[in-house]
Amino acid sequence: MALEEFSIQDLQELFERGDLTSAALCQAFLERIEEIDRAGPTLNSVSETNPDASAIAEALDRERSDVGPRGPLHGVPIMLKDAIDTADRMMTTGGSLALVGNIAEADAFVVAQLRRAGAVLLGKNNMTEWSYLRSTRGCCGWSSRGGQVRNPYVLDRSTSGSSSGSGAAVAANLCTAAIGTETDGSVVRPSSINGIVGLKPTVGLIGRSGIIPVAASRDTAGPMARSVTDLAHVLNALTGLDPLDPATQEAESHRAADYTSFLEEGALKGARIGLARDLMGTHEGVDTLIEAAASVMRGLGAEVIDPTNGCAVSIFFEAEMTLFLYEMKEGLNRYFARHPKGQVANLEELIAFNPRPRPGGHALLPAGDLGKGGGHRR
C-alpha cells in the first residue's frame, strides 16, 4: 500500500470504513523501516521492531469488528524510546550494550496505558546512549547498540536530543507517533530539529515507573507526533495515576480529562513569545525562517518580545549537571536492582563494563568516564 502521512483521526475513519486495517498499516510501516531505516539511507532510528506487532494488530482489527474501537489510538502503530520497559520480546537497553538481553518483567506505566488504549507497539527507537550522560564526549543520536541516528531530511545533520530516534522515526513516517523521554530538551529538541511536534509534560502528569532514569526531579516521558492534534490524542492515553510514581498523585488535581479540548484556533492570541536574537546570526537561511515564523505568530495575535536574552539560561548549566549526576547514581542503581537480566547490576559495574575490550580489540570508553556528564542537552 502507498503509505501516506495519515493523522490519527484519518486512520480511525479509514479503519471504520473498512478501507484500511491496522494489520495492513503495520505491515506498510515495517516494510518502510526495512527500506529506509535498515537499508537505503540507513536512518538507524529503530533499534528493533516488535516481533508480535502484526499479531497484535490483527487481534485489534478483530476486536474492532466484534465490539468496536477502544478509542482514538485503537490499532494505531506507536514506537517507544529504548529507555522504556516493555514486558514482551523487546529489550530495553538505554542504547547501551551493557543492557543487551534486558527483557523487562513488567510494562512501564506509559506502555500499560498505550496497550489499554489499543495502540500497537511497533518497536523501540534508537537514542543517545544513557541520555547523554555516558561520557564527556557524548555524540548526539549515537548509541553503542544502535549506531548513529540520521536526520531524515539532511542525513549529515544532527537529530538532537536523546530521543533522537523517536524524532527521526516520526518525521520519516516509520510510525504514526512515538514516546520519548526528557530531562532537559530530549523530547522538544529532536521534535524541533526533525520538524514534528513534541511535548515535555509537567513532571507527574505521566507516570515514570519502568523508565531508565536520569534525574527524578526532572524526568518525564512525552509524546512526539506530526501534529498538535495527534499529540493531544496520545497525551490523553498516557496520563493517569501511577501507583509506583508519587509525583502522579501530586498532579492528580491538575490532570485534564481531554487535552484535545484545548485545541483552539485563536490560542496564540495574547501569548508572549520571546525572540532570542543573541542566539541568531550564524545562518542567514535560518534567520529568515525565524523572522517569517515570528511574523506569522504576530499575525495570529501573539506578542513577540523582541529581543530576549536566550543565553541567560547558561548560568544554570553547572548546577543542573551537579543535580543530574547525583540523581543519576541513585536512579540507575535502583533501575538495575529491579532489572537483573542485563549484564550489569549497578553503576560501578557499568563503569567497569565500558573499557572492556570488545570484538576487534576496542573498548567503548576510558575507565570511569560514564557519569561525568555530556556536552549536550538531555
Coordinates of N, CA and C in Angstrom, one line a residue, residues 183-347:
T183 N 14.7 14.9 30.2 CA 15.1 15.5 31.4 C 15.3 17.0 31.2
D184 N 16.0 17.3 30.1 CA 16.1 18.7 29.7 C 16.3 18.8 28.1
G185 N 15.3 18.8 27.4 CA 15.3 19.0 26.0 C 15.2 17.8 25.1
S186 N 15.2 16.6 25.6 CA 15.3 15.4 24.8 C 14.0 15.0 24.1
V187 N 12.9 15.7 24.3 CA 11.7 15.5 23.5 C 11.6 16.7 22.6
V188 N 11.7 17.9 23.2 CA 11.3 19.1 22.4 C 12.4 19.4 21.3
R189 N 13.7 19.1 21.7 CA 14.7 19.4 20.7 C 14.7 18.5 19.5
P190 N 14.7 17.2 19.6 CA 14.6 16.4 18.4 C 13.2 16.6 17.6
S191 N 12.2 17.0 18.3 CA 10.9 17.3 17.6 C 11.1 18.6 16.8
S192 N 11.8 19.6 17.3 CA 12.0 20.8 16.6 C 12.9 20.5 15.4
I193 N 14.0 19.9 15.6 CA 15.0 19.6 14.6 C 14.5 18.8 13.4
N194 N 13.6 17.8 13.8 CA 13.0 16.9 12.8 C 11.7 17.3 12.2
G195 N 11.2 18.5 12.6 CA 10.0 19.1 12.0 C 8.7 18.4 12.5
I196 N 8.7 17.9 13.7 CA 7.5 17.4 14.2 C 7.1 18.1 15.5
V197 N 6.1 17.6 16.3 CA 5.6 18.3 17.5 C 5.9 17.4 18.7
G198 N 6.5 18.0 19.7 CA 6.8 17.2 20.9 C 6.5 18.0 22.1
L199 N 6.1 17.3 23.2 CA 5.7 18.0 24.5 C 6.5 17.3 25.6
K200 N 7.1 18.2 26.5 CA 7.5 17.7 27.8 C 6.4 18.1 28.8
P201 N 5.7 17.1 29.3 CA 4.6 17.5 30.2 C 5.2 17.8 31.6
T202 N 4.4 18.5 32.4 CA 4.8 18.8 33.8 C 5.1 17.5 34.5
V203 N 6.2 17.4 35.2 CA 6.6 16.2 35.9 C 5.4 15.8 36.8
G204 N 5.0 14.5 36.7 CA 3.9 14.0 37.5 C 2.6 13.8 36.6
L205 N 2.5 14.4 35.5 CA 1.4 14.2 34.6 C 1.3 12.8 34.1
I206 N 2.5 12.3 33.8 CA 2.6 10.9 33.2 C 3.5 10.1 34.2
G207 N 3.0 8.9 34.5 CA 3.8 8.0 35.4 C 5.1 7.6 34.8
R208 N 6.2 7.5 35.6 CA 7.5 7.2 35.1 C 8.1 5.9 35.5
S209 N 7.3 5.0 36.2 CA 7.8 3.7 36.5 C 8.1 2.9 35.3
G210 N 9.2 2.2 35.3 CA 9.7 1.4 34.2 C 10.4 2.2 33.1
I211 N 10.9 3.3 33.5 CA 11.7 4.1 32.5 C 13.1 4.3 33.1
I212 N 14.1 4.0 32.3 CA 15.5 4.2 32.7 C 15.7 5.7 33.0
P213 N 16.1 6.0 34.3 CA 16.1 7.4 34.7 C 17.4 8.2 34.4
V214 N 17.3 9.5 34.5 CA 18.4 10.4 34.6 C 18.4 11.2 35.9
A215 N 17.3 12.0 36.1 CA 17.2 12.8 37.3 C 15.7 12.8 37.6
A216 N 15.4 12.2 38.8 CA 14.0 12.0 39.2 C 13.2 13.4 39.3
S217 N 13.9 14.4 39.6 CA 13.2 15.7 39.8 C 12.9 16.3 38.5
R218 N 13.4 15.8 37.4 CA 13.2 16.5 36.1 C 12.7 15.5 35.0
D219 N 12.8 14.2 35.2 CA 12.5 13.2 34.2 C 11.0 13.1 33.9
T220 N 10.6 12.9 32.6 CA 9.2 12.6 32.3 C 9.2 12.0 30.9
A221 N 8.3 11.2 30.6 CA 8.0 10.7 29.2 C 7.2 11.8 28.5
G222 N 7.2 11.8 27.2 CA 6.5 12.8 26.5 C 6.1 12.3 25.1
P223 N 4.9 12.7 24.5 CA 4.5 12.3 23.2 C 5.2 13.1 22.1
M224 N 5.4 12.4 20.9 CA 6.0 13.0 19.8 C 5.2 12.6 18.6
A225 N 4.7 13.6 17.8 CA 3.8 13.3 16.7 C 3.9 14.3 15.6
R226 N 3.2 14.1 14.5 CA 3.3 15.0 13.3 C 2.4 16.2 13.4
S227 N 1.5 16.3 14.4 CA 0.6 17.4 14.5 C 0.2 17.6 16.0
V228 N -0.2 18.8 16.4 CA -0.6 19.1 17.7 C -1.8 18.2 18.1
T229 N -2.8 18.0 17.2 CA -4.0 17.2 17.4 C -3.6 15.8 17.7
D230 N -2.7 15.2 16.9 CA -2.3 13.8 17.2 C -1.6 13.8 18.6
L231 N -0.8 14.8 18.9 CA -0.1 14.8 20.2 C -1.1 14.8 21.3
A232 N -2.1 15.6 21.2 CA -3.2 15.6 22.2 C -3.8 14.3 22.4
H233 N -4.1 13.6 21.3 CA -4.7 12.2 21.4 C -3.8 11.3 22.2
V234 N -2.5 11.3 21.9 CA -1.6 10.4 22.5 C -1.4 10.8 24.0
L235 N -1.4 12.1 24.3 CA -1.3 12.6 25.7 C -2.4 12.1 26.5
N236 N -3.6 12.1 25.9 CA -4.8 11.6 26.7 C -4.6 10.2 27.1
A237 N -4.0 9.3 26.3 CA -3.8 7.9 26.7 C -2.7 7.8 27.7
L238 N -1.7 8.7 27.8 CA -0.6 8.5 28.6 C -0.8 8.9 30.1
T239 N -1.6 9.9 30.3 CA -1.8 10.5 31.6 C -2.5 9.5 32.5
G240 N -2.3 9.7 33.8 CA -3.0 8.9 34.8 C -2.2 8.7 36.1
L241 N -2.8 8.1 37.1 CA -2.2 7.8 38.4 C -1.4 6.6 38.3
D242 N -0.1 6.7 38.5 CA 0.9 5.6 38.6 C 1.1 5.3 40.0
P243 N 0.7 4.1 40.5 CA 0.9 3.8 41.9 C 2.4 3.7 42.3
L244 N 3.3 3.6 41.3 CA 4.7 3.5 41.6 C 5.5 4.8 41.5
D245 N 4.7 5.8 41.2 CA 5.3 7.2 41.0 C 4.5 8.2 41.8
P246 N 5.0 8.6 43.0 CA 4.3 9.5 43.9 C 4.0 10.8 43.2
A247 N 4.8 11.3 42.2 CA 4.6 12.5 41.6 C 3.3 12.6 40.9
T248 N 2.8 11.5 40.4 CA 1.5 11.5 39.7 C 0.3 11.7 40.7
Q249 N 0.5 11.4 42.0 CA -0.5 11.7 43.0 C -0.6 13.2 43.2
E250 N 0.5 13.9 43.2 CA 0.5 15.3 43.4 C -0.1 16.0 42.2
A251 N 0.0 15.4 41.0 CA -0.6 16.1 39.8 C -2.0 15.7 39.5
E252 N -2.6 14.9 40.3 CA -4.0 14.3 40.1 C -5.0 15.4 39.9
S253 N -4.9 16.5 40.7 CA -6.0 17.5 40.7 C -5.8 18.4 39.5
H254 N -4.6 18.4 38.8 CA -4.4 19.3 37.7 C -4.5 18.5 36.3
R255 N -4.9 17.3 36.3 CA -4.9 16.5 35.1 C -6.2 16.8 34.4
A256 N -6.2 17.1 33.1 CA -7.4 17.3 32.3 C -8.0 16.0 31.8
A257 N -9.3 16.0 31.6 CA -10.0 14.9 31.1 C -9.7 14.6 29.6
D258 N -9.5 15.7 28.9 CA -9.4 15.6 27.4 C -8.5 16.7 26.9
Y259 N -7.3 16.5 26.5 CA -6.4 17.6 26.1 C -6.8 18.1 24.7
T260 N -7.6 17.3 23.9 CA -8.0 17.9 22.6 C -9.0 19.0 22.8
S261 N -9.5 19.2 24.0 CA -10.5 20.3 24.2 C -9.7 21.6 24.2
F262 N -8.4 21.6 24.4 CA -7.6 22.9 24.4 C -7.2 23.3 23.0
L263 N -7.6 22.6 22.0 CA -7.1 22.9 20.6 C -8.0 24.0 20.1
E264 N -7.6 25.2 20.2 CA -8.3 26.4 19.7 C -7.6 27.1 18.6
E265 N -8.2 27.6 17.6 CA -7.6 28.3 16.5 C -7.0 29.6 17.0
G266 N -7.6 30.2 18.0 CA -7.1 31.5 18.4 C -6.2 31.4 19.7
A267 N -5.6 30.3 19.9 CA -4.9 30.0 21.1 C -3.6 31.0 21.3
L268 N -3.1 31.5 20.2 CA -1.9 32.3 20.3 C -2.2 33.8 20.7
K269 N -3.5 34.1 20.6 CA -3.9 35.5 20.9 C -3.5 35.9 22.3
G270 N -2.7 36.9 22.5 CA -2.2 37.3 23.8 C -1.0 36.6 24.4
A271 N -0.6 35.5 23.7 CA 0.6 34.8 24.2 C 1.9 35.7 24.0
R272 N 2.8 35.6 24.9 CA 4.0 36.4 24.9 C 5.2 35.4 24.5
I273 N 5.8 35.7 23.3 CA 6.8 34.7 22.8 C 8.1 35.5 22.6
G274 N 9.2 35.1 23.2 CA 10.4 35.8 23.1 C 11.2 35.4 21.9
L275 N 11.9 36.4 21.3 CA 12.7 36.2 20.1 C 14.2 36.4 20.6
A276 N 14.9 35.3 20.7 CA 16.3 35.4 21.3 C 17.3 35.7 20.2
R277 N 17.4 37.0 19.9 CA 18.3 37.4 18.8 C 19.8 37.1 19.1
D278 N 20.2 37.0 20.4 CA 21.6 36.7 20.8 C 21.9 35.3 20.3
L279 N 20.9 34.4 20.0 CA 21.2 33.1 19.5 C 21.0 33.0 18.0
M280 N 20.8 34.1 17.4 CA 20.7 34.1 15.9 C 22.0 34.7 15.3
G281 N 22.0 34.9 14.0 CA 23.1 35.5 13.3 C 24.2 34.6 12.8
T282 N 24.0 33.3 12.9 CA 25.0 32.3 12.4 C 24.7 31.7 11.1
H283 N 23.4 31.8 10.7 CA 23.0 31.3 9.4 C 21.8 32.1 8.8
E284 N 22.1 32.8 7.7 CA 21.1 33.7 7.1 C 19.8 33.0 6.8
G285 N 19.9 31.7 6.3 CA 18.7 31.0 6.0 C 17.8 30.7 7.2
V286 N 18.5 30.3 8.2 CA 17.7 30.0 9.5 C 17.1 31.3 10.0
D287 N 17.9 32.4 10.0 CA 17.4 33.7 10.5 C 16.1 34.1 9.7
T288 N 16.1 33.9 8.4 CA 15.0 34.2 7.6 C 13.7 33.4 8.0
L289 N 13.9 32.2 8.3 CA 12.8 31.3 8.7 C 12.3 31.8 10.0
I290 N 13.2 32.1 11.0 CA 12.7 32.6 12.3 C 11.9 33.9 12.2
E291 N 12.4 34.8 11.3 CA 11.7 36.1 11.2 C 10.3 35.8 10.6
A292 N 10.2 34.9 9.6 CA 8.9 34.6 9.0 C 8.0 34.0 10.0
A293 N 8.5 33.1 10.9 CA 7.7 32.5 11.9 C 7.2 33.5 12.9
A294 N 8.1 34.4 13.3 CA 7.7 35.5 14.2 C 6.5 36.3 13.6
S295 N 6.6 36.6 12.3 CA 5.6 37.4 11.6 C 4.3 36.7 11.6
V296 N 4.3 35.4 11.4 CA 3.1 34.6 11.4 C 2.5 34.6 12.8
M297 N 3.3 34.5 13.8 CA 2.7 34.5 15.2 C 2.1 35.8 15.5
R298 N 2.8 36.9 15.1 CA 2.2 38.2 15.3 C 0.8 38.3 14.7
G299 N 0.8 37.8 13.4 CA -0.5 37.8 12.7 C -1.6 37.0 13.4
L300 N -1.2 36.0 14.2 CA -2.2 35.2 14.9 C -2.5 35.8 16.3
G301 N -2.0 36.9 16.6 CA -2.3 37.6 17.8 C -1.3 37.5 18.9
A302 N -0.1 36.9 18.7 CA 0.9 36.7 19.7 C 1.7 38.1 19.9
E303 N 2.1 38.3 21.1 CA 3.0 39.4 21.3 C 4.4 38.9 21.3
V304 N 5.2 39.3 20.3 CA 6.6 38.8 20.2 C 7.5 39.8 21.0
I305 N 8.2 39.3 22.0 CA 9.1 40.1 22.8 C 10.4 40.1 22.1
D306 N 10.8 41.2 21.5 CA 12.0 41.3 20.6 C 12.9 42.4 21.1
P307 N 14.1 42.1 21.6 CA 14.7 40.8 21.7 C 14.5 40.3 23.2
T308 N 14.8 39.0 23.3 CA 15.0 38.4 24.7 C 16.5 37.8 24.7
N309 N 16.9 37.6 25.9 CA 18.3 37.1 26.1 C 18.3 35.6 26.3
G310 N 18.4 34.8 25.2 CA 18.4 33.3 25.4 C 19.6 32.8 26.1
C311 N 20.7 33.4 26.0 CA 22.0 32.9 26.7 C 21.9 33.1 28.2
A312 N 20.9 33.8 28.7 CA 20.9 34.0 30.2 C 20.7 32.7 30.9
V313 N 20.1 31.7 30.3 CA 19.9 30.4 31.0 C 21.2 29.6 31.3
S314 N 22.3 30.0 30.6 CA 23.5 29.3 30.8 C 24.0 29.3 32.2
I315 N 23.6 30.2 33.0 CA 24.0 30.3 34.4 C 23.5 29.1 35.2
F316 N 22.6 28.4 34.7 CA 22.0 27.2 35.4 C 22.7 25.9 35.1
F317 N 23.5 25.9 34.0 CA 24.0 24.6 33.5 C 24.9 23.8 34.5
E318 N 25.8 24.5 35.2 CA 26.7 23.8 36.1 C 25.9 23.2 37.3
A319 N 24.9 24.0 37.8 CA 24.1 23.5 38.9 C 23.2 22.3 38.4
E320 N 22.7 22.4 37.2 CA 21.9 21.4 36.6 C 22.7 20.1 36.5
M321 N 23.9 20.2 36.0 CA 24.7 19.0 35.8 C 25.0 18.3 37.2
T322 N 25.3 19.1 38.2 CA 25.5 18.5 39.5 C 24.3 17.7 40.0
L323 N 23.1 18.3 39.8 CA 21.9 17.6 40.1 C 21.7 16.3 39.3
F324 N 22.0 16.4 38.0 CA 21.9 15.2 37.2 C 22.8 14.1 37.7
L325 N 24.0 14.4 38.0 CA 25.0 13.4 38.4 C 24.6 12.7 39.7
Y326 N 24.2 13.5 40.7 CA 23.7 12.9 42.0 C 22.5 12.0 41.8
E327 N 21.5 12.5 41.1 CA 20.2 11.8 40.9 C 20.4 10.6 40.0
M328 N 21.3 10.7 39.0 CA 21.5 9.6 38.1 C 22.1 8.4 38.9
K329 N 23.0 8.6 39.8 CA 23.6 7.5 40.5 C 22.5 6.7 41.3
E330 N 21.7 7.4 42.0 CA 20.6 6.7 42.7 C 19.6 6.1 41.8
G331 N 19.2 6.8 40.7 CA 18.2 6.3 39.8 C 18.6 5.0 39.1
L332 N 19.9 5.1 38.5 CA 20.3 3.9 37.8 C 20.5 2.7 38.7
N333 N 21.1 2.9 39.9 CA 21.2 1.7 40.8 C 19.9 1.1 41.1
R334 N 18.9 2.0 41.3 CA 17.5 1.5 41.6 C 17.0 0.7 40.4
Y335 N 17.2 1.2 39.2 CA 16.7 0.5 38.0 C 17.4 -0.8 37.8
F336 N 18.7 -0.8 38.0 CA 19.5 -2.1 37.8 C 19.0 -3.2 38.8
A337 N 18.7 -2.7 40.0 CA 18.3 -3.7 41.1 C 17.0 -4.4 40.7
R338 N 16.2 -3.6 39.9 CA 14.9 -4.2 39.5 C 14.9 -4.9 38.2
H339 N 16.1 -4.9 37.5 CA 16.2 -5.5 36.2 C 17.4 -6.4 36.2
P340 N 17.4 -7.6 36.7 CA 18.6 -8.4 36.9 C 19.0 -9.1 35.6
K341 N 18.3 -8.9 34.5 CA 18.7 -9.7 33.3 C 19.7 -9.0 32.4
G342 N 20.1 -7.8 32.8 CA 21.2 -7.1 32.0 C 22.5 -7.6 32.4
Q343 N 23.6 -7.1 31.8 CA 24.9 -7.5 32.1 C 25.6 -6.8 33.2
V344 N 24.9 -5.8 33.8 CA 25.5 -5.1 34.9 C 24.4 -5.0 36.1
A345 N 24.9 -5.0 37.3 CA 24.0 -4.9 38.5 C 23.9 -3.6 39.1
N346 N 24.9 -2.7 38.8 CA 24.9 -1.4 39.5 C 25.8 -0.4 38.7
L347 N 25.8 0.8 39.1 CA 26.6 1.8 38.3 C 28.1 1.5 38.3

